[in-house]
GROMACS .gro file of C-alpha atoms in nm:
model
  217
    1UNK     CA    1   6.012  -6.865  -3.653
    2UNK     CA    2   6.227  -6.938  -3.352
    3UNK     CA    3   6.221  -6.767  -3.021
    4UNK     CA    4   6.533  -6.561  -3.091
    5UNK     CA    5   6.396  -6.415  -3.403
    6UNK     CA    6   6.091  -6.296  -3.217
    7UNK     CA    7   6.304  -6.140  -2.949
    8UNK     CA    8   6.522  -5.958  -3.206
    9UNK     CA    9   6.228  -5.814  -3.394
   10UNK     CA   10   6.066  -5.677  -3.077
   11UNK     CA   11   6.325  -5.406  -3.000
   12UNK     CA   12   6.346  -5.300  -3.365
   13UNK     CA   13   5.973  -5.248  -3.388
   14UNK     CA   14   5.974  -5.034  -3.078
   15UNK     CA   15   6.252  -4.814  -3.215
   16UNK     CA   16   6.071  -4.779  -3.546
   17UNK     CA   17   5.749  -4.681  -3.376
   18UNK     CA   18   5.931  -4.429  -3.157
   19UNK     CA   19   6.093  -4.274  -3.464
   20UNK     CA   20   5.759  -4.246  -3.641
   21UNK     CA   21   5.605  -4.081  -3.339
   22UNK     CA   22   5.893  -3.832  -3.325
   23UNK     CA   23   5.846  -3.744  -3.691
   24UNK     CA   24   5.474  -3.695  -3.644
   25UNK     CA   25   5.533  -3.470  -3.345
   26UNK     CA   26   5.794  -3.264  -3.531
   27UNK     CA   27   5.561  -3.220  -3.826
   28UNK     CA   28   5.280  -3.103  -3.599
   29UNK     CA   29   5.506  -2.850  -3.431
   30UNK     CA   30   5.627  -2.716  -3.767
   31UNK     CA   31   5.270  -2.682  -3.892
   32UNK     CA   32   5.167  -2.497  -3.580
   33UNK     CA   33   5.457  -2.252  -3.616
   34UNK     CA   34   5.371  -2.183  -3.981
   35UNK     CA   35   5.008  -2.122  -3.898
   36UNK     CA   36   5.109  -1.878  -3.628
   37UNK     CA   37   5.317  -1.671  -3.873
   38UNK     CA   38   5.033  -1.664  -4.127
   39UNK     CA   39   4.790  -1.550  -3.862
   40UNK     CA   40   5.010  -1.262  -3.756
   41UNK     CA   41   5.057  -1.153  -4.117
   42UNK     CA   42   4.685  -1.182  -4.186
   43UNK     CA   43   4.606  -0.979  -3.879
   44UNK     CA   44   4.839  -0.707  -3.995
   45UNK     CA   45   4.682  -0.710  -4.343
   46UNK     CA   46   4.330  -0.697  -4.204
   47UNK     CA   47   4.410  -0.384  -4.011
   48UNK     CA   48   4.484  -0.209  -4.343
   49UNK     CA   49   4.694   0.070  -4.195
   50UNK     CA   50   4.982   0.090  -3.961
   51UNK     CA   51   4.885   0.149  -3.596
   52UNK     CA   52   5.120   0.445  -3.601
   53UNK     CA   53   4.889   0.634  -3.848
   54UNK     CA   54   4.661   0.881  -3.670
   55UNK     CA   55   4.334   1.043  -3.801
   56UNK     CA   56   4.342   1.399  -3.929
   57UNK     CA   57   4.298   1.649  -3.654
   58UNK     CA   58   3.969   1.847  -3.670
   59UNK     CA   59   4.168   2.169  -3.641
   60UNK     CA   60   4.338   2.094  -3.975
   61UNK     CA   61   4.004   2.111  -4.174
   62UNK     CA   62   3.981   2.421  -4.398
   63UNK     CA   63   3.756   2.693  -4.262
   64UNK     CA   64   3.452   2.787  -4.473
   65UNK     CA   65   3.444   3.138  -4.616
   66UNK     CA   66   3.143   3.371  -4.595
   67UNK     CA   67   3.256   3.578  -4.893
   68UNK     CA   68   2.988   3.594  -5.169
   69UNK     CA   69   3.050   3.437  -5.507
   70UNK     CA   70   3.128   3.778  -5.655
   71UNK     CA   71   3.434   3.807  -5.436
   72UNK     CA   72   3.339   4.132  -5.261
   73UNK     CA   73   3.172   4.159  -4.923
   74UNK     CA   74   2.910   4.437  -4.917
   75UNK     CA   75   2.953   4.675  -4.629
   76UNK     CA   76   2.665   4.789  -4.411
   77UNK     CA   77   2.728   5.156  -4.492
   78UNK     CA   78   2.714   5.095  -4.868
   79UNK     CA   79   2.387   4.902  -4.833
   80UNK     CA   80   2.229   5.173  -4.620
   81UNK     CA   81   2.334   5.448  -4.862
   82UNK     CA   82   2.131   5.302  -5.148
   83UNK     CA   83   1.798   5.480  -5.198
   84UNK     CA   84   1.487   5.272  -5.269
   85UNK     CA   85   1.362   5.277  -5.625
   86UNK     CA   86   1.069   5.518  -5.679
   87UNK     CA   87   0.731   5.347  -5.692
   88UNK     CA   88   0.567   5.598  -5.925
   89UNK     CA   89   0.686   5.705  -6.269
   90UNK     CA   90   0.620   6.028  -6.446
   91UNK     CA   91   0.324   6.012  -6.686
   92UNK     CA   92   0.422   5.958  -7.045
   93UNK     CA   93   0.364   6.241  -7.286
   94UNK     CA   94   0.059   6.182  -7.506
   95UNK     CA   95   0.139   6.086  -7.859
   96UNK     CA   96   0.034   6.331  -8.129
   97UNK     CA   97  -0.276   6.223  -8.322
   98UNK     CA   98  -0.219   6.034  -8.640
   99UNK     CA   99  -0.257   6.247  -8.952
  100UNK     CA  100  -0.607   6.235  -9.094
  101UNK     CA  101  -0.706   6.186  -9.456
  102UNK     CA  102  -0.619   6.456  -9.704
  103UNK     CA  103  -0.880   6.732  -9.705
  104UNK     CA  104  -1.023   6.904 -10.008
  105UNK     CA  105  -0.883   7.236 -10.116
  106UNK     CA  106  -1.034   7.541  -9.945
  107UNK     CA  107  -1.133   7.668 -10.286
  108UNK     CA  108  -1.281   7.337 -10.402
  109UNK     CA  109  -1.651   7.321 -10.480
  110UNK     CA  110  -1.868   7.011 -10.511
  111UNK     CA  111  -2.049   7.016 -10.848
  112UNK     CA  112  -2.375   6.866 -10.715
  113UNK     CA  113  -2.394   6.949 -10.342
  114UNK     CA  114  -2.527   7.262 -10.173
  115UNK     CA  115  -2.602   7.389  -9.823
  116UNK     CA  116  -2.963   7.519  -9.813
  117UNK     CA  117  -3.033   7.815  -9.581
  118UNK     CA  118  -3.362   7.975  -9.683
  119UNK     CA  119  -3.599   8.017  -9.977
  120UNK     CA  120  -3.762   8.303 -10.165
  121UNK     CA  121  -4.084   8.314 -10.374
  122UNK     CA  122  -3.978   8.617 -10.574
  123UNK     CA  123  -4.044   8.610 -10.947
  124UNK     CA  124  -4.342   8.380 -10.907
  125UNK     CA  125  -4.121   8.076 -10.855
  126UNK     CA  126  -3.965   7.921 -10.547
  127UNK     CA  127  -3.589   7.956 -10.532
  128UNK     CA  128  -3.358   7.808 -10.270
  129UNK     CA  129  -3.099   8.038 -10.113
  130UNK     CA  130  -2.787   7.824 -10.098
  131UNK     CA  131  -2.408   7.814 -10.073
  132UNK     CA  132  -2.175   7.586 -10.262
  133UNK     CA  133  -1.888   7.411 -10.091
  134UNK     CA  134  -1.714   7.079 -10.018
  135UNK     CA  135  -1.668   6.826  -9.739
  136UNK     CA  136  -1.388   6.917  -9.498
  137UNK     CA  137  -1.176   6.716  -9.255
  138UNK     CA  138  -1.345   6.521  -8.974
  139UNK     CA  139  -1.381   6.709  -8.643
  140UNK     CA  140  -1.446   6.596  -8.285
  141UNK     CA  141  -1.700   6.315  -8.269
  142UNK     CA  142  -1.622   6.196  -8.620
  143UNK     CA  143  -1.847   6.455  -8.786
  144UNK     CA  144  -1.734   6.573  -9.127
  145UNK     CA  145  -1.843   6.934  -9.189
  146UNK     CA  146  -1.954   7.076  -9.519
  147UNK     CA  147  -1.731   7.378  -9.579
  148UNK     CA  148  -1.908   7.648  -9.779
  149UNK     CA  149  -1.728   7.865 -10.033
  150UNK     CA  150  -1.830   8.203 -10.173
  151UNK     CA  151  -2.149   8.403 -10.131
  152UNK     CA  152  -2.512   8.297 -10.112
  153UNK     CA  153  -2.679   8.232 -10.443
  154UNK     CA  154  -3.027   8.145 -10.573
  155UNK     CA  155  -3.131   7.826 -10.752
  156UNK     CA  156  -3.495   7.783 -10.861
  157UNK     CA  157  -3.672   7.458 -10.767
  158UNK     CA  158  -3.958   7.293 -10.953
  159UNK     CA  159  -4.301   7.266 -10.790
  160UNK     CA  160  -4.300   6.891 -10.854
  161UNK     CA  161  -3.934   6.828 -10.767
  162UNK     CA  162  -3.857   6.489 -10.619
  163UNK     CA  163  -3.730   6.566 -10.268
  164UNK     CA  164  -3.611   6.331  -9.998
  165UNK     CA  165  -3.554   6.446  -9.638
  166UNK     CA  166  -3.486   6.306  -9.290
  167UNK     CA  167  -3.412   6.458  -8.948
  168UNK     CA  168  -3.450   6.734  -8.853
  169UNK     CA  169  -3.711   6.799  -9.125
  170UNK     CA  170  -3.867   6.457  -9.068
  171UNK     CA  171  -3.817   6.199  -8.795
  172UNK     CA  172  -3.564   5.923  -8.853
  173UNK     CA  173  -3.233   5.901  -9.035
  174UNK     CA  174  -3.362   5.759  -9.366
  175UNK     CA  175  -3.483   5.987  -9.642
  176UNK     CA  176  -3.857   6.007  -9.698
  177UNK     CA  177  -4.033   6.192  -9.982
  178UNK     CA  178  -4.171   6.540  -9.918
  179UNK     CA  179  -4.311   6.811 -10.145
  180UNK     CA  180  -4.154   7.141 -10.239
  181UNK     CA  181  -4.418   7.320 -10.029
  182UNK     CA  182  -4.329   7.106  -9.722
  183UNK     CA  183  -3.963   7.191  -9.766
  184UNK     CA  184  -4.020   7.568  -9.803
  185UNK     CA  185  -4.255   7.568  -9.503
  186UNK     CA  186  -3.986   7.408  -9.286
  187UNK     CA  187  -3.721   7.650  -9.414
  188UNK     CA  188  -3.948   7.942  -9.324
  189UNK     CA  189  -3.960   7.831  -8.958
  190UNK     CA  190  -3.599   7.699  -8.943
  191UNK     CA  191  -3.385   7.941  -9.146
  192UNK     CA  192  -3.006   7.924  -9.189
  193UNK     CA  193  -2.961   7.560  -9.078
  194UNK     CA  194  -2.735   7.491  -9.375
  195UNK     CA  195  -2.866   7.139  -9.441
  196UNK     CA  196  -2.664   6.967  -9.713
  197UNK     CA  197  -2.845   6.833 -10.018
  198UNK     CA  198  -2.740   6.651 -10.332
  199UNK     CA  199  -2.919   6.813 -10.624
  200UNK     CA  200  -2.973   6.787 -10.997
  201UNK     CA  201  -3.103   7.049 -11.242
  202UNK     CA  202  -3.294   7.009 -11.566
  203UNK     CA  203  -3.212   7.173 -11.898
  204UNK     CA  204  -3.373   7.498 -11.779
  205UNK     CA  205  -3.141   7.512 -11.476
  206UNK     CA  206  -3.421   7.431 -11.231
  207UNK     CA  207  -3.375   7.181 -10.949
  208UNK     CA  208  -3.583   6.870 -11.025
  209UNK     CA  209  -3.418   6.631 -10.775
  210UNK     CA  210  -3.309   6.709 -10.419
  211UNK     CA  211  -3.191   6.462 -10.155
  212UNK     CA  212  -3.079   6.545  -9.804
  213UNK     CA  213  -2.736   6.409  -9.712
  214UNK     CA  214  -2.630   6.507  -9.363
  215UNK     CA  215  -2.763   6.718  -9.084
  216UNK     CA  216  -2.520   6.961  -8.924
  217UNK     CA  217  -2.665   7.161  -8.633
   0.00000   0.00000   0.00000
């Protein structure tokens, strides 16, 4: 290459380099401007709301109401006028007693029970002075009385009659055997007690079996 060619290429290279530098500088400036716009937009987006928006004033909050859920406010005079509930209640009326079992007819007579009051030895034979009757309705204490019917009558008793007795003739509540003489001796000292006995008579109409049932004082 000659000397002129080298001299010609020198100025061209300088112009080309200058042009490239100008393009690079222009591109850098354009990039900087674009980044600045994006930053401003991003900053606005990050804020979320316009600076002109202001928070709600505390005075604008709704006031709470003291009215009860029922909608009516009780007044002091109405509350004071209410009387307190009584602490004691009137006693309940007692219930009538439940009806007891059906009682026997007043004219009914037990066929094999008698109330023994006394005895008599007239006619050479012991006879018990008795009254017929029936069991009545229970009374206070759960005692069932033997209700007598009619007048006193006489029933002869055998000398060897089988007799069972308990209190008050004998001690205890279970029947124990006694003789006819022991029974008449007790009746002589304790007349008109009306002790109830279950009895049986033989073909001659004489008591041959006698058992005490219940003592009624």
